[in-house]
PDB file of C-alpha atoms in Angstrom:
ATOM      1  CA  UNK A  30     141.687  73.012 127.362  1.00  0.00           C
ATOM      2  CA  UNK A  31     145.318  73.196 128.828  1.00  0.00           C
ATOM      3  CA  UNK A  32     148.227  73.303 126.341  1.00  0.00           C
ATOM      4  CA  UNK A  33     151.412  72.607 126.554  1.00  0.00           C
ATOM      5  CA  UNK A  34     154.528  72.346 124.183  1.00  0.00           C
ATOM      6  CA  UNK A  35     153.241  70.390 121.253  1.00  0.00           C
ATOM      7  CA  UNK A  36     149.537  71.560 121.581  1.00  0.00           C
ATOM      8  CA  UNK A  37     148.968  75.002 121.420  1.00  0.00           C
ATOM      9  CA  UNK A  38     147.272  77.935 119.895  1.00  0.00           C
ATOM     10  CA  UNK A  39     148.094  78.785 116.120  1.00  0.00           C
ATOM     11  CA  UNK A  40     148.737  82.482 117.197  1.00  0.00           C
ATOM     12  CA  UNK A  41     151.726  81.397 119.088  1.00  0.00           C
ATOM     13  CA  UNK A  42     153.491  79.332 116.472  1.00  0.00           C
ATOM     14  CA  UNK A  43     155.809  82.171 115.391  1.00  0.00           C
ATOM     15  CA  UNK A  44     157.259  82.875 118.619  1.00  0.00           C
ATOM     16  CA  UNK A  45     160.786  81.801 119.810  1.00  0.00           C
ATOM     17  CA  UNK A  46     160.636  78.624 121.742  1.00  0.00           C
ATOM     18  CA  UNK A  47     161.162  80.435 125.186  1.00  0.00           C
ATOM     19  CA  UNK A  48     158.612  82.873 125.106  1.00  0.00           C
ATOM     20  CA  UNK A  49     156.241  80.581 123.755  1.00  0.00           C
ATOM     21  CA  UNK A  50     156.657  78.024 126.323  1.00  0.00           C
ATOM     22  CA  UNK A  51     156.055  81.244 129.354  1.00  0.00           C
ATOM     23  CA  UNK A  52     152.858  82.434 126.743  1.00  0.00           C
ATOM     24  CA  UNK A  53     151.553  78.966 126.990  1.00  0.00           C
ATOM     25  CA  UNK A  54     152.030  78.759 131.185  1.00  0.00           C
ATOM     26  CA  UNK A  55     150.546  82.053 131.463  1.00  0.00           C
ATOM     27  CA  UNK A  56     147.632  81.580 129.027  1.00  0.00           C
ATOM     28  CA  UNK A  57     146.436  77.780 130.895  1.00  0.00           C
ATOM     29  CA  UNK A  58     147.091  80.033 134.280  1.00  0.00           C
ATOM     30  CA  UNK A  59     144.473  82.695 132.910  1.00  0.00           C
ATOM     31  CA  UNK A  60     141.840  79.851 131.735  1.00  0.00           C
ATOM     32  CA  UNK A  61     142.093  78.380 135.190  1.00  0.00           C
ATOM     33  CA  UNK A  62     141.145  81.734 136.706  1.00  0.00           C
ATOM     34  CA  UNK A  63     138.289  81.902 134.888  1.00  0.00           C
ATOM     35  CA  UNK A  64     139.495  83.646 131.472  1.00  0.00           C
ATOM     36  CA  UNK A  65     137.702  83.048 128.377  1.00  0.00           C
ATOM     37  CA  UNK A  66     140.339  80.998 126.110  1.00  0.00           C
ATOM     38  CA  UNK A  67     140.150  84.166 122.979  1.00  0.00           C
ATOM     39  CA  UNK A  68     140.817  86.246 126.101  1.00  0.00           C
ATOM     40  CA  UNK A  69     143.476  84.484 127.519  1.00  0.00           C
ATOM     41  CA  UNK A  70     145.648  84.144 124.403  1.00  0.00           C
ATOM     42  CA  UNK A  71     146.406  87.615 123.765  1.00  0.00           C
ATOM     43  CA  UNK A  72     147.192  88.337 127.089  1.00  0.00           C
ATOM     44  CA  UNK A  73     149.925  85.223 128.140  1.00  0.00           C
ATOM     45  CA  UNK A  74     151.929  86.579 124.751  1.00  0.00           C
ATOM     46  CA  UNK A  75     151.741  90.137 125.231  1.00  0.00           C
ATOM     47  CA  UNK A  76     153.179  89.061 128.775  1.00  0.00           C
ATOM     48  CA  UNK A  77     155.194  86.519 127.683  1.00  0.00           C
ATOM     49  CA  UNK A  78     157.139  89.138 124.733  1.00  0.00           C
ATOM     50  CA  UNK A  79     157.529  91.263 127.719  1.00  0.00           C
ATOM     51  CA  UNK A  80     159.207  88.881 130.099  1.00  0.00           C
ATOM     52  CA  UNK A  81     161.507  87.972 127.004  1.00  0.00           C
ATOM     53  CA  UNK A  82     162.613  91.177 126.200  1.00  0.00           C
ATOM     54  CA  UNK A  83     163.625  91.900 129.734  1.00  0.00           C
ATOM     55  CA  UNK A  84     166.913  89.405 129.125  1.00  0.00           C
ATOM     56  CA  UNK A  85     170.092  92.172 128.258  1.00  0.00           C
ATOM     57  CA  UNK A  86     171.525  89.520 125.594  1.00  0.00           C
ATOM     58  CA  UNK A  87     168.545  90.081 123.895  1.00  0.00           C
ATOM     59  CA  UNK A  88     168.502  93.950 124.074  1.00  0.00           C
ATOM     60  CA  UNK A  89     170.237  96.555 121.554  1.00  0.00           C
ATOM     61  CA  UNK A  90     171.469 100.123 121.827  1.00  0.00           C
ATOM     62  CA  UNK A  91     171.523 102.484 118.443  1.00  0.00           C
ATOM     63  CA  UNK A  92     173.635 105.280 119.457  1.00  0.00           C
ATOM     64  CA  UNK A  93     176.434 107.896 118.560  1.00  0.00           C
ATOM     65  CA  UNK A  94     179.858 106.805 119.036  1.00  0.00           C
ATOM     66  CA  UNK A  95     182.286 108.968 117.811  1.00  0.00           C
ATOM     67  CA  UNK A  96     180.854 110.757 114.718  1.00  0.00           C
ATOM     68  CA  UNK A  97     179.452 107.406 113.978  1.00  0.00           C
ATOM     69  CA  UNK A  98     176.722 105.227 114.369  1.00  0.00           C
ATOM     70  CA  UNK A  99     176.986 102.240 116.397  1.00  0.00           C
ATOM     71  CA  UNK A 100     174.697  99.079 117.066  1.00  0.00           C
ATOM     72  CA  UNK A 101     175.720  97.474 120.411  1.00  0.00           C
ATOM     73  CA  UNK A 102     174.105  94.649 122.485  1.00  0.00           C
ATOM     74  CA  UNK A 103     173.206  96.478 125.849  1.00  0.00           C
ATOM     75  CA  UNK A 104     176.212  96.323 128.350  1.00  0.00           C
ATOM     76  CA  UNK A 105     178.564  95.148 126.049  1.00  0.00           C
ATOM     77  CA  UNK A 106     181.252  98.406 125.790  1.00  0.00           C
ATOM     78  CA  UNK A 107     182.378  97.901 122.403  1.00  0.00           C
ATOM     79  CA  UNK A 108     179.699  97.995 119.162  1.00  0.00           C
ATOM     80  CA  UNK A 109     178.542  95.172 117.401  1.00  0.00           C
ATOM     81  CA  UNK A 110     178.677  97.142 114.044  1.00  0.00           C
ATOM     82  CA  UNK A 111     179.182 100.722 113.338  1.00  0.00           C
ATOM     83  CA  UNK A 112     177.656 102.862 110.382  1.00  0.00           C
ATOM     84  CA  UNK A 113     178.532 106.539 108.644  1.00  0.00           C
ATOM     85  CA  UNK A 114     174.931 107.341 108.803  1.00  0.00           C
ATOM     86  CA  UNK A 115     171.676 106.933 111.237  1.00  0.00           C
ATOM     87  CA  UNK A 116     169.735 105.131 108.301  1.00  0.00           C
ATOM     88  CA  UNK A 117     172.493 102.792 107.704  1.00  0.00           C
ATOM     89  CA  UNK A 118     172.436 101.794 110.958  1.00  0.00           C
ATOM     90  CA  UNK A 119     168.573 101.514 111.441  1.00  0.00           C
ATOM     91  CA  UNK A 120     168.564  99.549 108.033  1.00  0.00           C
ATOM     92  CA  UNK A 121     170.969  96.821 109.942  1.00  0.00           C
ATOM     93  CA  UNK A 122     168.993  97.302 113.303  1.00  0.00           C
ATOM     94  CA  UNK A 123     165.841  96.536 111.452  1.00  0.00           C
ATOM     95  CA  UNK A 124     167.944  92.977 109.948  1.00  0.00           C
ATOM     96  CA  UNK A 125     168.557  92.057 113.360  1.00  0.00           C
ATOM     97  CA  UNK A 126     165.155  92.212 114.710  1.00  0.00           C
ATOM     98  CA  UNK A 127     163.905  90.814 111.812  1.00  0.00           C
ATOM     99  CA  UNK A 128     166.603  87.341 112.751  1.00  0.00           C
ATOM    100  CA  UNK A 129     166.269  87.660 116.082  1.00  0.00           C
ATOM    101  CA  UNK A 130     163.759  88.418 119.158  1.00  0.00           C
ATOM    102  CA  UNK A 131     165.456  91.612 120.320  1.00  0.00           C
ATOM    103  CA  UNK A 132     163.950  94.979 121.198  1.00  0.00           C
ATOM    104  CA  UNK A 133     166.495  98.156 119.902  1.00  0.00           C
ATOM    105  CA  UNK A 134     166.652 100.988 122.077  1.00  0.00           C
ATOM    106  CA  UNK A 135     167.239 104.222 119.368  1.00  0.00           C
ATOM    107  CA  UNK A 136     169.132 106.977 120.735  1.00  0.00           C
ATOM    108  CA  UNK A 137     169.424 110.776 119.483  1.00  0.00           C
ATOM    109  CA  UNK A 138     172.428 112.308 118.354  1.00  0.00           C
ATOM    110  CA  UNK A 139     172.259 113.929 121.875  1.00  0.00           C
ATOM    111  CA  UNK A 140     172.121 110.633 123.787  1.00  0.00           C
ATOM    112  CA  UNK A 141     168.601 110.648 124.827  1.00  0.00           C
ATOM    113  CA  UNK A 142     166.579 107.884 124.143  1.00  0.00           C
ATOM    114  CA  UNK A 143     164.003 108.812 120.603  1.00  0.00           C
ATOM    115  CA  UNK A 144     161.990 105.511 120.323  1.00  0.00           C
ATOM    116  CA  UNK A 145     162.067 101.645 121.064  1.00  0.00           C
ATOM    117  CA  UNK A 146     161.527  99.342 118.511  1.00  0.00           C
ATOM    118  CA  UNK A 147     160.385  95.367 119.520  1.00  0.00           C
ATOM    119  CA  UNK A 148     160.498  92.733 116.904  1.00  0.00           C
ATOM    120  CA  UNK A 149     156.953  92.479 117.357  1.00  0.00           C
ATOM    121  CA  UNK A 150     156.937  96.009 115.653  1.00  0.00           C
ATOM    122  CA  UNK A 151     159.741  95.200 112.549  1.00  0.00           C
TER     123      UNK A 151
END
């Protein structure tokens, strides 16, 4: 059964509009190789959340800035919002992925990378 923009699986009604549309190209691409469809499903959004994080707009950075912490949209040189504390910040970091489709890159006080979080994983 192809699907298309008004007829698709339940498990992709909570995705954003974009990602949904590539989850539902990939998953009638997988059927017509041969995929079974409870196969297929799984498979077009797990690559579909992956193509979608990949856009920089929709990436963040959690990082030290000057004895504070700062949330920043990757690229972008000045912060979004900056924090006294680490939790503060991850408290706001874990607002924004729970409004938006973004993936948050944590950083150490050191500068190297401790964890990425995906709004799959709020």
């Amino acid at each position: 059964m192809p699907w298309n923009k008004n007829d698709y699986p339940d498990s992709m009604k909570n995705l954003n509009k974009e990602v949904r549309e590539k989850a539902i190209e990939i998953a009638n691409s997988l059927v017509e190789d041969g995929y079974e469809e409870g196969r297929a499903i799984p498979i077009a959004i797990d690559e579909a959340e992956k193509i979608g994080n990949t856009k920089n707009d929709e990436n963040y950075q959690l990082m030290n800035q000057n004895d504070q912490w700062a949330i920043k949209k990757e690229g972008a040189e000045r912060a979004s919002k900056t924090f006294e504390t680490k939790e503060e910040a991850l408290k706001y970091g874990d607002e924004l992925l729970a409004k938006k489709q973004i993936q948050l890159k944590i950083y150490k006080k050191d500068g190297s990378l401790e964890r990425t979080k995906k709004y799959s994983e709020k």
